[in-house]
Amino acid sequence: MDFSRFPRVALTDGPTPIRSLDRLSTHLGSELNGVRLFVKRDDVGPVGLGGNKLRKLEFLLGQALAERADTVITVGALQSNHARLTAASAARMGLACELFLTRSVKREDADYTGNGNRLLQDLFGARVHLLSAEADSLKEAEARAEELRGQGRRVSVVPSGGSSPLGCLGYAACAAEILDQAAHLGLAFARIVVPNGSSGTHAGLAAGLAAADRDPGLAQSYTVLAPEAEARAATLARARDTLALMGADLALSDDTIRVDGAHRGPGYGIPTEGMREAVRLMARTEGLLLDPVYSGKAFAGLLHDVRAGAYAPGAAVLFVMTGGVPGLFAYRAEL
Protein backbone atom coordinates (compact mmCIF):
# COMPACT_ATOMS: atom_id res chain seq x y z
CA MET A 1 0.00 0.00 0.00
CA ASP A 2 1.40 3.37 -1.02
CA PHE A 3 0.33 6.34 1.08
CA SER A 4 2.96 8.73 -0.25
CA ARG A 5 0.49 10.65 -2.44
CA PHE A 6 -1.28 11.92 0.68
CA PRO A 7 0.25 14.88 2.57
CA ARG A 8 1.46 13.67 5.96
CA VAL A 9 3.25 15.08 8.98
CA ALA A 10 5.40 13.09 11.40
CA LEU A 11 3.70 12.71 14.79
CA THR A 12 4.94 9.19 15.58
CA ASP A 13 8.40 7.63 15.84
CA GLY A 14 8.01 4.76 13.39
CA PRO A 15 6.40 1.38 14.11
CA THR A 16 5.07 1.00 17.65
CA PRO A 17 6.27 -2.16 19.40
CA ILE A 18 4.43 -5.44 19.79
CA ARG A 19 5.04 -7.41 22.97
CA SER A 20 3.74 -10.54 24.61
CA LEU A 21 1.72 -10.33 27.84
CA ASP A 22 3.74 -13.00 29.62
CA ARG A 23 3.07 -12.07 33.25
CA LEU A 24 -0.64 -11.57 32.68
CA SER A 25 -0.76 -14.96 30.94
CA THR A 26 1.02 -16.62 33.86
CA HIS A 27 -1.38 -14.96 36.30
CA LEU A 28 -4.49 -16.12 34.42
CA GLY A 29 -3.11 -19.56 33.66
CA SER A 30 -5.75 -22.03 32.48
CA GLU A 31 -8.33 -19.23 32.08
CA LEU A 32 -6.65 -18.35 28.76
CA ASN A 33 -7.13 -21.84 27.36
CA GLY A 34 -3.68 -21.67 25.78
CA VAL A 35 -4.39 -18.44 23.88
CA ARG A 36 -1.34 -16.16 23.49
CA LEU A 37 -2.03 -12.47 24.11
CA PHE A 38 0.02 -9.65 22.58
CA VAL A 39 -0.30 -5.87 22.70
CA LYS A 40 0.66 -3.22 20.18
CA ARG A 41 1.77 -0.09 22.01
CA ASP A 42 -0.15 2.58 20.11
CA ASP A 43 -0.56 4.27 23.48
CA VAL A 44 3.02 5.55 23.26
CA GLY A 45 4.13 8.48 21.13
CA PRO A 46 6.28 11.61 21.09
CA VAL A 47 3.41 14.12 21.17
CA GLY A 48 0.78 14.87 23.82
CA LEU A 49 1.29 11.63 25.84
CA GLY A 50 0.61 9.49 22.77
CA GLY A 51 -2.40 7.54 21.58
CA ASN A 52 -4.07 6.20 18.46
CA LYS A 53 -5.31 9.60 17.27
CA LEU A 54 -1.75 10.56 16.30
CA ARG A 55 -1.91 8.17 13.34
CA LYS A 56 -5.06 9.88 12.07
CA LEU A 57 -3.73 13.37 12.73
CA GLU A 58 -0.63 12.68 10.64
CA PHE A 59 -2.86 12.69 7.57
CA LEU A 60 -5.43 15.22 8.76
CA LEU A 61 -2.89 17.86 9.71
CA GLY A 62 -0.77 16.96 6.71
CA GLN A 63 -3.70 17.96 4.49
CA ALA A 64 -4.43 21.04 6.61
CA LEU A 65 -0.85 22.28 6.23
CA ALA A 66 -0.89 21.48 2.50
CA GLU A 67 -3.89 23.81 2.29
CA ARG A 68 -1.94 26.45 4.29
CA ALA A 69 -4.29 26.31 7.27
CA ASP A 70 -3.34 28.36 10.31
CA THR A 71 -6.11 27.06 12.60
CA VAL A 72 -7.58 23.64 13.32
CA ILE A 73 -10.94 23.10 15.01
CA THR A 74 -12.29 19.78 16.25
CA VAL A 75 -15.04 18.34 18.43
CA GLY A 76 -15.43 15.71 21.12
CA ALA A 77 -16.62 14.93 24.61
CA LEU A 78 -15.31 16.84 27.61
CA GLN A 79 -12.58 14.24 28.27
CA SER A 80 -11.82 13.64 24.59
CA ASN A 81 -8.45 12.00 23.87
CA HIS A 82 -8.78 13.16 20.28
CA ALA A 83 -9.23 16.77 21.39
CA ARG A 84 -6.16 16.53 23.64
CA LEU A 85 -3.98 15.12 20.87
CA THR A 86 -5.32 17.58 18.30
CA ALA A 87 -4.37 20.42 20.63
CA ALA A 88 -0.92 18.94 21.25
CA SER A 89 -0.29 18.23 17.56
CA ALA A 90 -1.48 21.70 16.58
CA ALA A 91 1.00 23.18 19.06
CA ARG A 92 3.73 21.01 17.57
CA MET A 93 2.86 22.20 14.06
CA GLY A 94 2.45 25.88 14.99
CA LEU A 95 -1.31 25.95 14.40
CA ALA A 96 -3.97 27.66 16.50
CA CYS A 97 -6.49 25.18 17.91
CA GLU A 98 -10.08 25.45 19.07
CA LEU A 99 -12.08 22.63 20.67
CA PHE A 100 -15.86 22.28 20.89
CA LEU A 101 -16.51 19.87 23.76
CA THR A 102 -19.88 18.45 24.80
CA ARG A 103 -20.85 17.35 28.29
CA SER A 104 -21.74 13.87 27.03
CA VAL A 105 -21.16 12.23 30.42
CA LYS A 106 -23.40 13.51 33.22
CA ARG A 107 -20.71 14.42 35.72
CA GLU A 108 -19.79 17.70 37.35
CA ASP A 109 -17.09 16.62 39.82
CA ALA A 110 -13.71 18.34 39.76
CA ASP A 111 -11.82 15.23 38.63
CA TYR A 112 -13.91 14.97 35.48
CA THR A 113 -14.38 18.63 34.61
CA GLY A 114 -10.87 19.87 35.41
CA ASN A 115 -8.38 17.00 35.42
CA GLY A 116 -7.15 14.44 32.89
CA ASN A 117 -7.60 15.51 29.28
CA ARG A 118 -9.29 18.78 30.26
CA LEU A 119 -6.18 19.91 32.09
CA LEU A 120 -3.96 18.99 29.14
CA GLN A 121 -6.18 20.61 26.51
CA ASP A 122 -5.67 23.90 28.31
CA LEU A 123 -1.95 23.35 28.80
CA PHE A 124 -1.50 22.78 25.06
CA GLY A 125 -3.02 26.21 24.44
CA ALA A 126 -6.33 25.27 22.85
CA ARG A 127 -9.30 27.60 23.06
CA VAL A 128 -12.09 25.48 24.55
CA HIS A 129 -15.81 25.99 23.93
CA LEU A 130 -17.98 24.00 26.37
CA LEU A 131 -21.35 22.82 25.08
CA SER A 132 -24.33 20.94 26.47
CA ALA A 133 -24.73 17.22 25.77
CA GLU A 134 -27.51 17.97 23.28
CA ALA A 135 -25.53 20.53 21.25
CA ASP A 136 -24.52 19.87 17.65
CA SER A 137 -20.81 20.36 18.20
CA LEU A 138 -19.82 19.95 14.56
CA LYS A 139 -22.37 22.57 13.49
CA GLU A 140 -20.99 24.94 16.13
CA ALA A 141 -17.44 24.23 14.96
CA GLU A 142 -18.33 24.89 11.32
CA ALA A 143 -20.01 28.18 12.29
CA ARG A 144 -16.89 29.23 14.19
CA ALA A 145 -14.74 28.27 11.20
CA GLU A 146 -16.80 30.52 8.95
CA GLU A 147 -16.46 33.36 11.44
CA LEU A 148 -12.68 32.96 11.48
CA ARG A 149 -12.51 32.70 7.69
CA GLY A 150 -14.34 36.01 7.56
CA GLN A 151 -11.41 37.43 9.54
CA GLY A 152 -8.95 36.12 6.96
CA ARG A 153 -7.96 32.94 8.81
CA ARG A 154 -7.46 29.60 7.03
CA VAL A 155 -9.31 26.95 9.03
CA SER A 156 -9.43 23.17 8.90
CA VAL A 157 -12.32 21.45 10.71
CA VAL A 158 -11.68 17.88 11.88
CA PRO A 159 -14.63 15.58 12.72
CA SER A 160 -15.07 13.68 15.98
CA GLY A 161 -12.25 11.24 16.59
CA GLY A 162 -10.55 12.28 13.39
CA SER A 163 -12.58 9.51 11.77
CA SER A 164 -12.97 10.87 8.26
CA PRO A 165 -11.74 8.70 5.37
CA LEU A 166 -8.54 10.76 5.38
CA GLY A 167 -8.04 10.17 9.10
CA CYS A 168 -8.80 6.46 8.71
CA LEU A 169 -5.76 6.18 6.44
CA GLY A 170 -3.73 6.23 9.65
CA TYR A 171 -5.01 2.79 10.56
CA ALA A 172 -4.97 1.49 7.01
CA ALA A 173 -1.24 2.20 7.20
CA CYS A 174 -1.15 0.59 10.65
CA ALA A 175 -2.63 -2.62 9.19
CA ALA A 176 0.34 -2.85 6.84
CA GLU A 177 2.66 -2.17 9.78
CA ILE A 178 1.10 -4.97 11.83
CA LEU A 179 1.32 -7.47 8.97
CA ASP A 180 4.99 -6.64 8.48
CA GLN A 181 5.74 -6.94 12.20
CA ALA A 182 3.85 -10.23 12.45
CA ALA A 183 5.88 -11.66 9.59
CA HIS A 184 9.13 -10.66 11.29
CA LEU A 185 7.94 -12.17 14.58
CA GLY A 186 6.81 -15.37 12.89
CA LEU A 187 3.23 -14.83 14.06
CA ALA A 188 -0.15 -15.11 12.37
CA PHE A 189 -2.65 -13.22 14.48
CA ALA A 190 -6.08 -14.82 14.72
CA ARG A 191 -7.56 -11.43 15.57
CA ILE A 192 -6.54 -7.77 15.90
CA VAL A 193 -8.68 -6.19 18.63
CA VAL A 194 -9.46 -2.50 19.17
CA PRO A 195 -12.01 -0.33 21.00
CA ASN A 196 -14.65 1.34 18.83
CA GLY A 197 -15.72 4.91 19.56
CA SER A 198 -15.98 6.97 16.39
CA SER A 199 -15.24 3.78 14.38
CA GLY A 200 -12.18 5.12 12.54
CA THR A 201 -9.56 2.82 14.05
CA HIS A 202 -11.47 -0.34 13.18
CA ALA A 203 -12.52 1.03 9.78
CA GLY A 204 -8.95 1.90 8.87
CA LEU A 205 -7.67 -1.53 9.91
CA ALA A 206 -10.40 -3.28 7.91
CA ALA A 207 -9.63 -1.18 4.83
CA GLY A 208 -5.90 -1.74 5.19
CA LEU A 209 -6.31 -5.49 5.57
CA ALA A 210 -8.58 -5.66 2.54
CA ALA A 211 -6.13 -3.61 0.47
CA ALA A 212 -3.37 -6.02 1.49
CA ASP A 213 -5.51 -8.93 0.26
CA ARG A 214 -6.13 -10.13 3.80
CA ASP A 215 -9.43 -10.88 5.52
CA PRO A 216 -10.80 -7.59 6.94
CA GLY A 217 -12.56 -9.76 9.53
CA LEU A 218 -9.18 -10.19 11.24
CA ALA A 219 -9.99 -6.87 12.88
CA GLN A 220 -12.59 -6.83 15.66
CA SER A 221 -13.78 -4.02 17.89
CA TYR A 222 -15.75 -3.62 21.08
CA THR A 223 -18.01 -0.60 20.89
CA VAL A 224 -17.87 1.80 23.83
CA LEU A 225 -20.00 4.58 22.33
CA ALA A 226 -22.80 3.61 19.93
CA PRO A 227 -25.02 0.52 20.22
CA GLU A 228 -23.64 -2.50 18.38
CA ALA A 229 -25.68 -2.31 15.16
CA GLU A 230 -25.06 1.41 14.79
CA ALA A 231 -21.32 1.00 15.43
CA ARG A 232 -21.09 -1.82 12.89
CA ALA A 233 -22.88 0.21 10.21
CA ALA A 234 -20.66 3.24 10.83
CA THR A 235 -17.51 1.12 10.73
CA LEU A 236 -18.53 -0.53 7.47
CA ALA A 237 -19.37 2.81 5.86
CA ARG A 238 -16.08 4.38 6.92
CA ALA A 239 -14.08 1.34 5.79
CA ARG A 240 -15.70 1.51 2.35
CA ASP A 241 -15.04 5.25 2.11
CA THR A 242 -11.41 4.72 3.11
CA LEU A 243 -10.93 2.07 0.44
CA ALA A 244 -12.43 4.44 -2.11
CA LEU A 245 -10.05 7.20 -1.04
CA MET A 246 -7.15 4.77 -1.42
CA GLY A 247 -8.32 3.98 -4.94
CA ALA A 248 -8.88 0.33 -4.09
CA ASP A 249 -11.69 -1.22 -6.10
CA LEU A 250 -12.71 -3.65 -3.39
CA ALA A 251 -16.08 -4.54 -1.89
CA LEU A 252 -16.66 -5.07 1.81
CA SER A 253 -19.68 -7.07 2.95
CA ASP A 254 -21.50 -6.68 6.25
CA ASP A 255 -20.17 -9.94 7.65
CA THR A 256 -16.54 -8.78 7.35
CA ILE A 257 -17.04 -6.17 10.09
CA ARG A 258 -16.89 -7.68 13.58
CA VAL A 259 -18.24 -5.37 16.30
CA ASP A 260 -19.24 -6.55 19.79
CA GLY A 261 -21.52 -4.42 21.95
CA ALA A 262 -21.73 -6.67 25.00
CA HIS A 263 -19.16 -4.76 27.08
CA ARG A 264 -20.28 -1.19 26.48
CA GLY A 265 -22.17 -1.13 29.78
CA PRO A 266 -24.87 1.48 30.48
CA GLY A 267 -23.33 3.95 28.06
CA TYR A 268 -20.36 5.99 26.95
CA GLY A 269 -17.95 6.92 29.71
CA ILE A 270 -19.86 4.97 32.37
CA PRO A 271 -17.58 2.51 34.22
CA THR A 272 -18.22 -1.25 34.30
CA GLU A 273 -16.88 -3.95 36.60
CA GLY A 274 -15.25 -5.66 33.63
CA MET A 275 -13.38 -2.46 32.81
CA ARG A 276 -12.18 -2.08 36.39
CA GLU A 277 -10.89 -5.65 36.44
CA ALA A 278 -9.13 -5.22 33.08
CA VAL A 279 -7.45 -1.95 34.10
CA ARG A 280 -6.24 -3.33 37.43
CA LEU A 281 -5.14 -6.65 35.95
CA MET A 282 -3.04 -5.06 33.21
CA ALA A 283 -1.51 -2.57 35.64
CA ARG A 284 -0.66 -5.12 38.33
CA THR A 285 0.74 -7.85 36.07
CA GLU A 286 2.36 -5.91 33.22
CA GLY A 287 2.81 -2.36 34.51
CA LEU A 288 0.75 -1.13 31.55
CA LEU A 289 -2.14 1.31 31.69
CA LEU A 290 -5.47 0.91 29.95
CA ASP A 291 -7.92 3.80 29.99
CA PRO A 292 -11.37 3.63 31.62
CA VAL A 293 -13.45 4.73 28.61
CA TYR A 294 -12.04 2.88 25.59
CA SER A 295 -9.28 0.29 25.99
CA GLY A 296 -10.40 -0.84 29.45
CA LYS A 297 -13.80 -1.92 28.17
CA ALA A 298 -12.37 -3.43 24.99
CA PHE A 299 -9.77 -5.46 26.87
CA ALA A 300 -12.51 -6.61 29.25
CA GLY A 301 -14.38 -7.88 26.19
CA LEU A 302 -11.33 -9.69 24.89
CA LEU A 303 -10.69 -11.35 28.26
CA HIS A 304 -14.32 -12.46 28.41
CA ASP A 305 -14.16 -14.02 24.96
CA VAL A 306 -10.85 -15.77 25.60
CA ARG A 307 -12.17 -17.21 28.86
CA ALA A 308 -15.33 -18.34 27.05
CA GLY A 309 -13.30 -20.35 24.54
CA ALA A 310 -13.83 -18.08 21.53
CA TYR A 311 -10.28 -18.76 20.31
CA ALA A 312 -8.53 -22.04 19.62
CA PRO A 313 -5.73 -23.08 22.00
CA GLY A 314 -2.44 -21.64 20.81
CA ALA A 315 -4.07 -18.81 18.86
CA ALA A 316 -2.22 -15.49 18.92
CA VAL A 317 -4.41 -12.43 19.52
CA LEU A 318 -3.21 -8.84 19.23
CA PHE A 319 -4.77 -6.07 21.31
CA VAL A 320 -4.04 -2.54 20.10
CA MET A 321 -3.53 -0.26 23.10
CA THR A 322 -5.00 3.03 21.92
CA GLY A 323 -3.98 5.30 24.79
CA GLY A 324 -6.19 7.61 26.79
CA VAL A 325 -4.14 7.34 29.99
CA PRO A 326 -5.08 10.89 31.17
CA GLY A 327 -8.64 9.59 31.55
CA LEU A 328 -7.50 7.56 34.55
CA PHE A 329 -7.13 10.77 36.53
CA ALA A 330 -10.60 11.95 35.55
CA TYR A 331 -12.02 8.62 36.77
CA ARG A 332 -9.95 8.38 39.96
CA ALA A 333 -12.94 7.79 42.22
CA GLU A 334 -14.37 5.03 40.02
CA LEU A 335 -11.21 2.92 39.89
PDB file of C-alpha atoms in Angstrom, residues 48-176:
ATOM      1  CA  GLY A  48       0.776  14.866  23.818  1.00  0.00           C
ATOM      2  CA  LEU A  49       1.293  11.630  25.837  1.00  0.00           C
ATOM      3  CA  GLY A  50       0.609   9.488  22.773  1.00  0.00           C
ATOM      4  CA  GLY A  51      -2.403   7.539  21.577  1.00  0.00           C
ATOM      5  CA  ASN A  52      -4.071   6.201  18.463  1.00  0.00           C
ATOM      6  CA  LYS A  53      -5.310   9.601  17.268  1.00  0.00           C
ATOM      7  CA  LEU A  54      -1.755  10.558  16.302  1.00  0.00           C
ATOM      8  CA  ARG A  55      -1.913   8.169  13.339  1.00  0.00           C
ATOM      9  CA  LYS A  56      -5.061   9.878  12.072  1.00  0.00           C
ATOM     10  CA  LEU A  57      -3.730  13.368  12.733  1.00  0.00           C
ATOM     11  CA  GLU A  58      -0.630  12.685  10.644  1.00  0.00           C
ATOM     12  CA  PHE A  59      -2.861  12.687   7.569  1.00  0.00           C
ATOM     13  CA  LEU A  60      -5.434  15.219   8.757  1.00  0.00           C
ATOM     14  CA  LEU A  61      -2.893  17.865   9.715  1.00  0.00           C
ATOM     15  CA  GLY A  62      -0.772  16.964   6.707  1.00  0.00           C
ATOM     16  CA  GLN A  63      -3.701  17.959   4.495  1.00  0.00           C
ATOM     17  CA  ALA A  64      -4.429  21.044   6.608  1.00  0.00           C
ATOM     18  CA  LEU A  65      -0.852  22.280   6.231  1.00  0.00           C
ATOM     19  CA  ALA A  66      -0.892  21.479   2.505  1.00  0.00           C
ATOM     20  CA  GLU A  67      -3.892  23.808   2.285  1.00  0.00           C
ATOM     21  CA  ARG A  68      -1.941  26.452   4.290  1.00  0.00           C
ATOM     22  CA  ALA A  69      -4.286  26.311   7.271  1.00  0.00           C
ATOM     23  CA  ASP A  70      -3.340  28.363  10.308  1.00  0.00           C
ATOM     24  CA  THR A  71      -6.109  27.056  12.596  1.00  0.00           C
ATOM     25  CA  VAL A  72      -7.577  23.642  13.321  1.00  0.00           C
ATOM     26  CA  ILE A  73     -10.936  23.096  15.014  1.00  0.00           C
ATOM     27  CA  THR A  74     -12.291  19.785  16.247  1.00  0.00           C
ATOM     28  CA  VAL A  75     -15.040  18.345  18.432  1.00  0.00           C
ATOM     29  CA  GLY A  76     -15.432  15.710  21.122  1.00  0.00           C
ATOM     30  CA  ALA A  77     -16.622  14.928  24.605  1.00  0.00           C
ATOM     31  CA  LEU A  78     -15.305  16.839  27.605  1.00  0.00           C
ATOM     32  CA  GLN A  79     -12.578  14.238  28.270  1.00  0.00           C
ATOM     33  CA  SER A  80     -11.818  13.638  24.586  1.00  0.00           C
ATOM     34  CA  ASN A  81      -8.447  12.005  23.869  1.00  0.00           C
ATOM     35  CA  HIS A  82      -8.776  13.163  20.275  1.00  0.00           C
ATOM     36  CA  ALA A  83      -9.228  16.770  21.388  1.00  0.00           C
ATOM     37  CA  ARG A  84      -6.164  16.535  23.643  1.00  0.00           C
ATOM     38  CA  LEU A  85      -3.981  15.116  20.869  1.00  0.00           C
ATOM     39  CA  THR A  86      -5.318  17.576  18.301  1.00  0.00           C
ATOM     40  CA  ALA A  87      -4.371  20.422  20.631  1.00  0.00           C
ATOM     41  CA  ALA A  88      -0.917  18.939  21.254  1.00  0.00           C
ATOM     42  CA  SER A  89      -0.289  18.234  17.561  1.00  0.00           C
ATOM     43  CA  ALA A  90      -1.476  21.702  16.581  1.00  0.00           C
ATOM     44  CA  ALA A  91       0.999  23.182  19.063  1.00  0.00           C
ATOM     45  CA  ARG A  92       3.728  21.005  17.575  1.00  0.00           C
ATOM     46  CA  MET A  93       2.856  22.204  14.055  1.00  0.00           C
ATOM     47  CA  GLY A  94       2.454  25.881  14.993  1.00  0.00           C
ATOM     48  CA  LEU A  95      -1.309  25.954  14.402  1.00  0.00           C
ATOM     49  CA  ALA A  96      -3.969  27.664  16.498  1.00  0.00           C
ATOM     50  CA  CYS A  97      -6.487  25.176  17.907  1.00  0.00           C
ATOM     51  CA  GLU A  98     -10.082  25.450  19.074  1.00  0.00           C
ATOM     52  CA  LEU A  99     -12.082  22.631  20.667  1.00  0.00           C
ATOM     53  CA  PHE A 100     -15.864  22.279  20.893  1.00  0.00           C
ATOM     54  CA  LEU A 101     -16.508  19.869  23.763  1.00  0.00           C
ATOM     55  CA  THR A 102     -19.877  18.453  24.798  1.00  0.00           C
ATOM     56  CA  ARG A 103     -20.852  17.353  28.291  1.00  0.00           C
ATOM     57  CA  SER A 104     -21.738  13.866  27.031  1.00  0.00           C
ATOM     58  CA  VAL A 105     -21.165  12.229  30.418  1.00  0.00           C
ATOM     59  CA  LYS A 106     -23.398  13.509  33.221  1.00  0.00           C
ATOM     60  CA  ARG A 107     -20.709  14.423  35.724  1.00  0.00           C
ATOM     61  CA  GLU A 108     -19.791  17.702  37.350  1.00  0.00           C
ATOM     62  CA  ASP A 109     -17.093  16.618  39.822  1.00  0.00           C
ATOM     63  CA  ALA A 110     -13.711  18.344  39.759  1.00  0.00           C
ATOM     64  CA  ASP A 111     -11.825  15.234  38.626  1.00  0.00           C
ATOM     65  CA  TYR A 112     -13.907  14.970  35.479  1.00  0.00           C
ATOM     66  CA  THR A 113     -14.378  18.633  34.611  1.00  0.00           C
ATOM     67  CA  GLY A 114     -10.874  19.871  35.409  1.00  0.00           C
ATOM     68  CA  ASN A 115      -8.382  17.000  35.419  1.00  0.00           C
ATOM     69  CA  GLY A 116      -7.154  14.442  32.890  1.00  0.00           C
ATOM     70  CA  ASN A 117      -7.603  15.506  29.285  1.00  0.00           C
ATOM     71  CA  ARG A 118      -9.293  18.785  30.255  1.00  0.00           C
ATOM     72  CA  LEU A 119      -6.178  19.910  32.090  1.00  0.00           C
ATOM     73  CA  LEU A 120      -3.964  18.987  29.138  1.00  0.00           C
ATOM     74  CA  GLN A 121      -6.182  20.609  26.514  1.00  0.00           C
ATOM     75  CA  ASP A 122      -5.673  23.903  28.313  1.00  0.00           C
ATOM     76  CA  LEU A 123      -1.945  23.355  28.802  1.00  0.00           C
ATOM     77  CA  PHE A 124      -1.501  22.780  25.063  1.00  0.00           C
ATOM     78  CA  GLY A 125      -3.017  26.208  24.443  1.00  0.00           C
ATOM     79  CA  ALA A 126      -6.333  25.266  22.853  1.00  0.00           C
ATOM     80  CA  ARG A 127      -9.304  27.600  23.056  1.00  0.00           C
ATOM     81  CA  VAL A 128     -12.091  25.484  24.548  1.00  0.00           C
ATOM     82  CA  HIS A 129     -15.809  25.992  23.933  1.00  0.00           C
ATOM     83  CA  LEU A 130     -17.975  24.002  26.370  1.00  0.00           C
ATOM     84  CA  LEU A 131     -21.351  22.819  25.082  1.00  0.00           C
ATOM     85  CA  SER A 132     -24.333  20.942  26.473  1.00  0.00           C
ATOM     86  CA  ALA A 133     -24.727  17.221  25.775  1.00  0.00           C
ATOM     87  CA  GLU A 134     -27.506  17.975  23.275  1.00  0.00           C
ATOM     88  CA  ALA A 135     -25.534  20.527  21.248  1.00  0.00           C
ATOM     89  CA  ASP A 136     -24.517  19.866  17.647  1.00  0.00           C
ATOM     90  CA  SER A 137     -20.811  20.365  18.202  1.00  0.00           C
ATOM     91  CA  LEU A 138     -19.817  19.946  14.560  1.00  0.00           C
ATOM     92  CA  LYS A 139     -22.369  22.572  13.492  1.00  0.00           C
ATOM     93  CA  GLU A 140     -20.988  24.941  16.127  1.00  0.00           C
ATOM     94  CA  ALA A 141     -17.444  24.231  14.957  1.00  0.00           C
ATOM     95  CA  GLU A 142     -18.335  24.887  11.324  1.00  0.00           C
ATOM     96  CA  ALA A 143     -20.006  28.181  12.286  1.00  0.00           C
ATOM     97  CA  ARG A 144     -16.892  29.234  14.190  1.00  0.00           C
ATOM     98  CA  ALA A 145     -14.740  28.267  11.197  1.00  0.00           C
ATOM     99  CA  GLU A 146     -16.805  30.520   8.948  1.00  0.00           C
ATOM    100  CA  GLU A 147     -16.461  33.358  11.445  1.00  0.00           C
ATOM    101  CA  LEU A 148     -12.682  32.963  11.478  1.00  0.00           C
ATOM    102  CA  ARG A 149     -12.515  32.704   7.687  1.00  0.00           C
ATOM    103  CA  GLY A 150     -14.341  36.008   7.560  1.00  0.00           C
ATOM    104  CA  GLN A 151     -11.413  37.431   9.544  1.00  0.00           C
ATOM    105  CA  GLY A 152      -8.950  36.119   6.960  1.00  0.00           C
ATOM    106  CA  ARG A 153      -7.963  32.937   8.810  1.00  0.00           C
ATOM    107  CA  ARG A 154      -7.456  29.605   7.032  1.00  0.00           C
ATOM    108  CA  VAL A 155      -9.313  26.952   9.034  1.00  0.00           C
ATOM    109  CA  SER A 156      -9.430  23.171   8.898  1.00  0.00           C
ATOM    110  CA  VAL A 157     -12.320  21.448  10.705  1.00  0.00           C
ATOM    111  CA  VAL A 158     -11.678  17.877  11.882  1.00  0.00           C
ATOM    112  CA  PRO A 159     -14.634  15.582  12.718  1.00  0.00           C
ATOM    113  CA  SER A 160     -15.071  13.684  15.980  1.00  0.00           C
ATOM    114  CA  GLY A 161     -12.249  11.242  16.591  1.00  0.00           C
ATOM    115  CA  GLY A 162     -10.550  12.283  13.387  1.00  0.00           C
ATOM    116  CA  SER A 163     -12.576   9.506  11.773  1.00  0.00           C
ATOM    117  CA  SER A 164     -12.974  10.874   8.261  1.00  0.00           C
ATOM    118  CA  PRO A 165     -11.744   8.703   5.366  1.00  0.00           C
ATOM    119  CA  LEU A 166      -8.538  10.761   5.381  1.00  0.00           C
ATOM    120  CA  GLY A 167      -8.040  10.167   9.102  1.00  0.00           C
ATOM    121  CA  CYS A 168      -8.796   6.459   8.710  1.00  0.00           C
ATOM    122  CA  LEU A 169      -5.759   6.183   6.442  1.00  0.00           C
ATOM    123  CA  GLY A 170      -3.731   6.232   9.649  1.00  0.00           C
ATOM    124  CA  TYR A 171      -5.005   2.788  10.558  1.00  0.00           C
ATOM    125  CA  ALA A 172      -4.968   1.489   7.013  1.00  0.00           C
ATOM    126  CA  ALA A 173      -1.239   2.197   7.199  1.00  0.00           C
ATOM    127  CA  CYS A 174      -1.154   0.585  10.650  1.00  0.00           C
ATOM    128  CA  ALA A 175      -2.629  -2.617   9.190  1.00  0.00           C
ATOM    129  CA  ALA A 176       0.338  -2.849   6.836  1.00  0.00           C
TER     130      ALA A 176
END
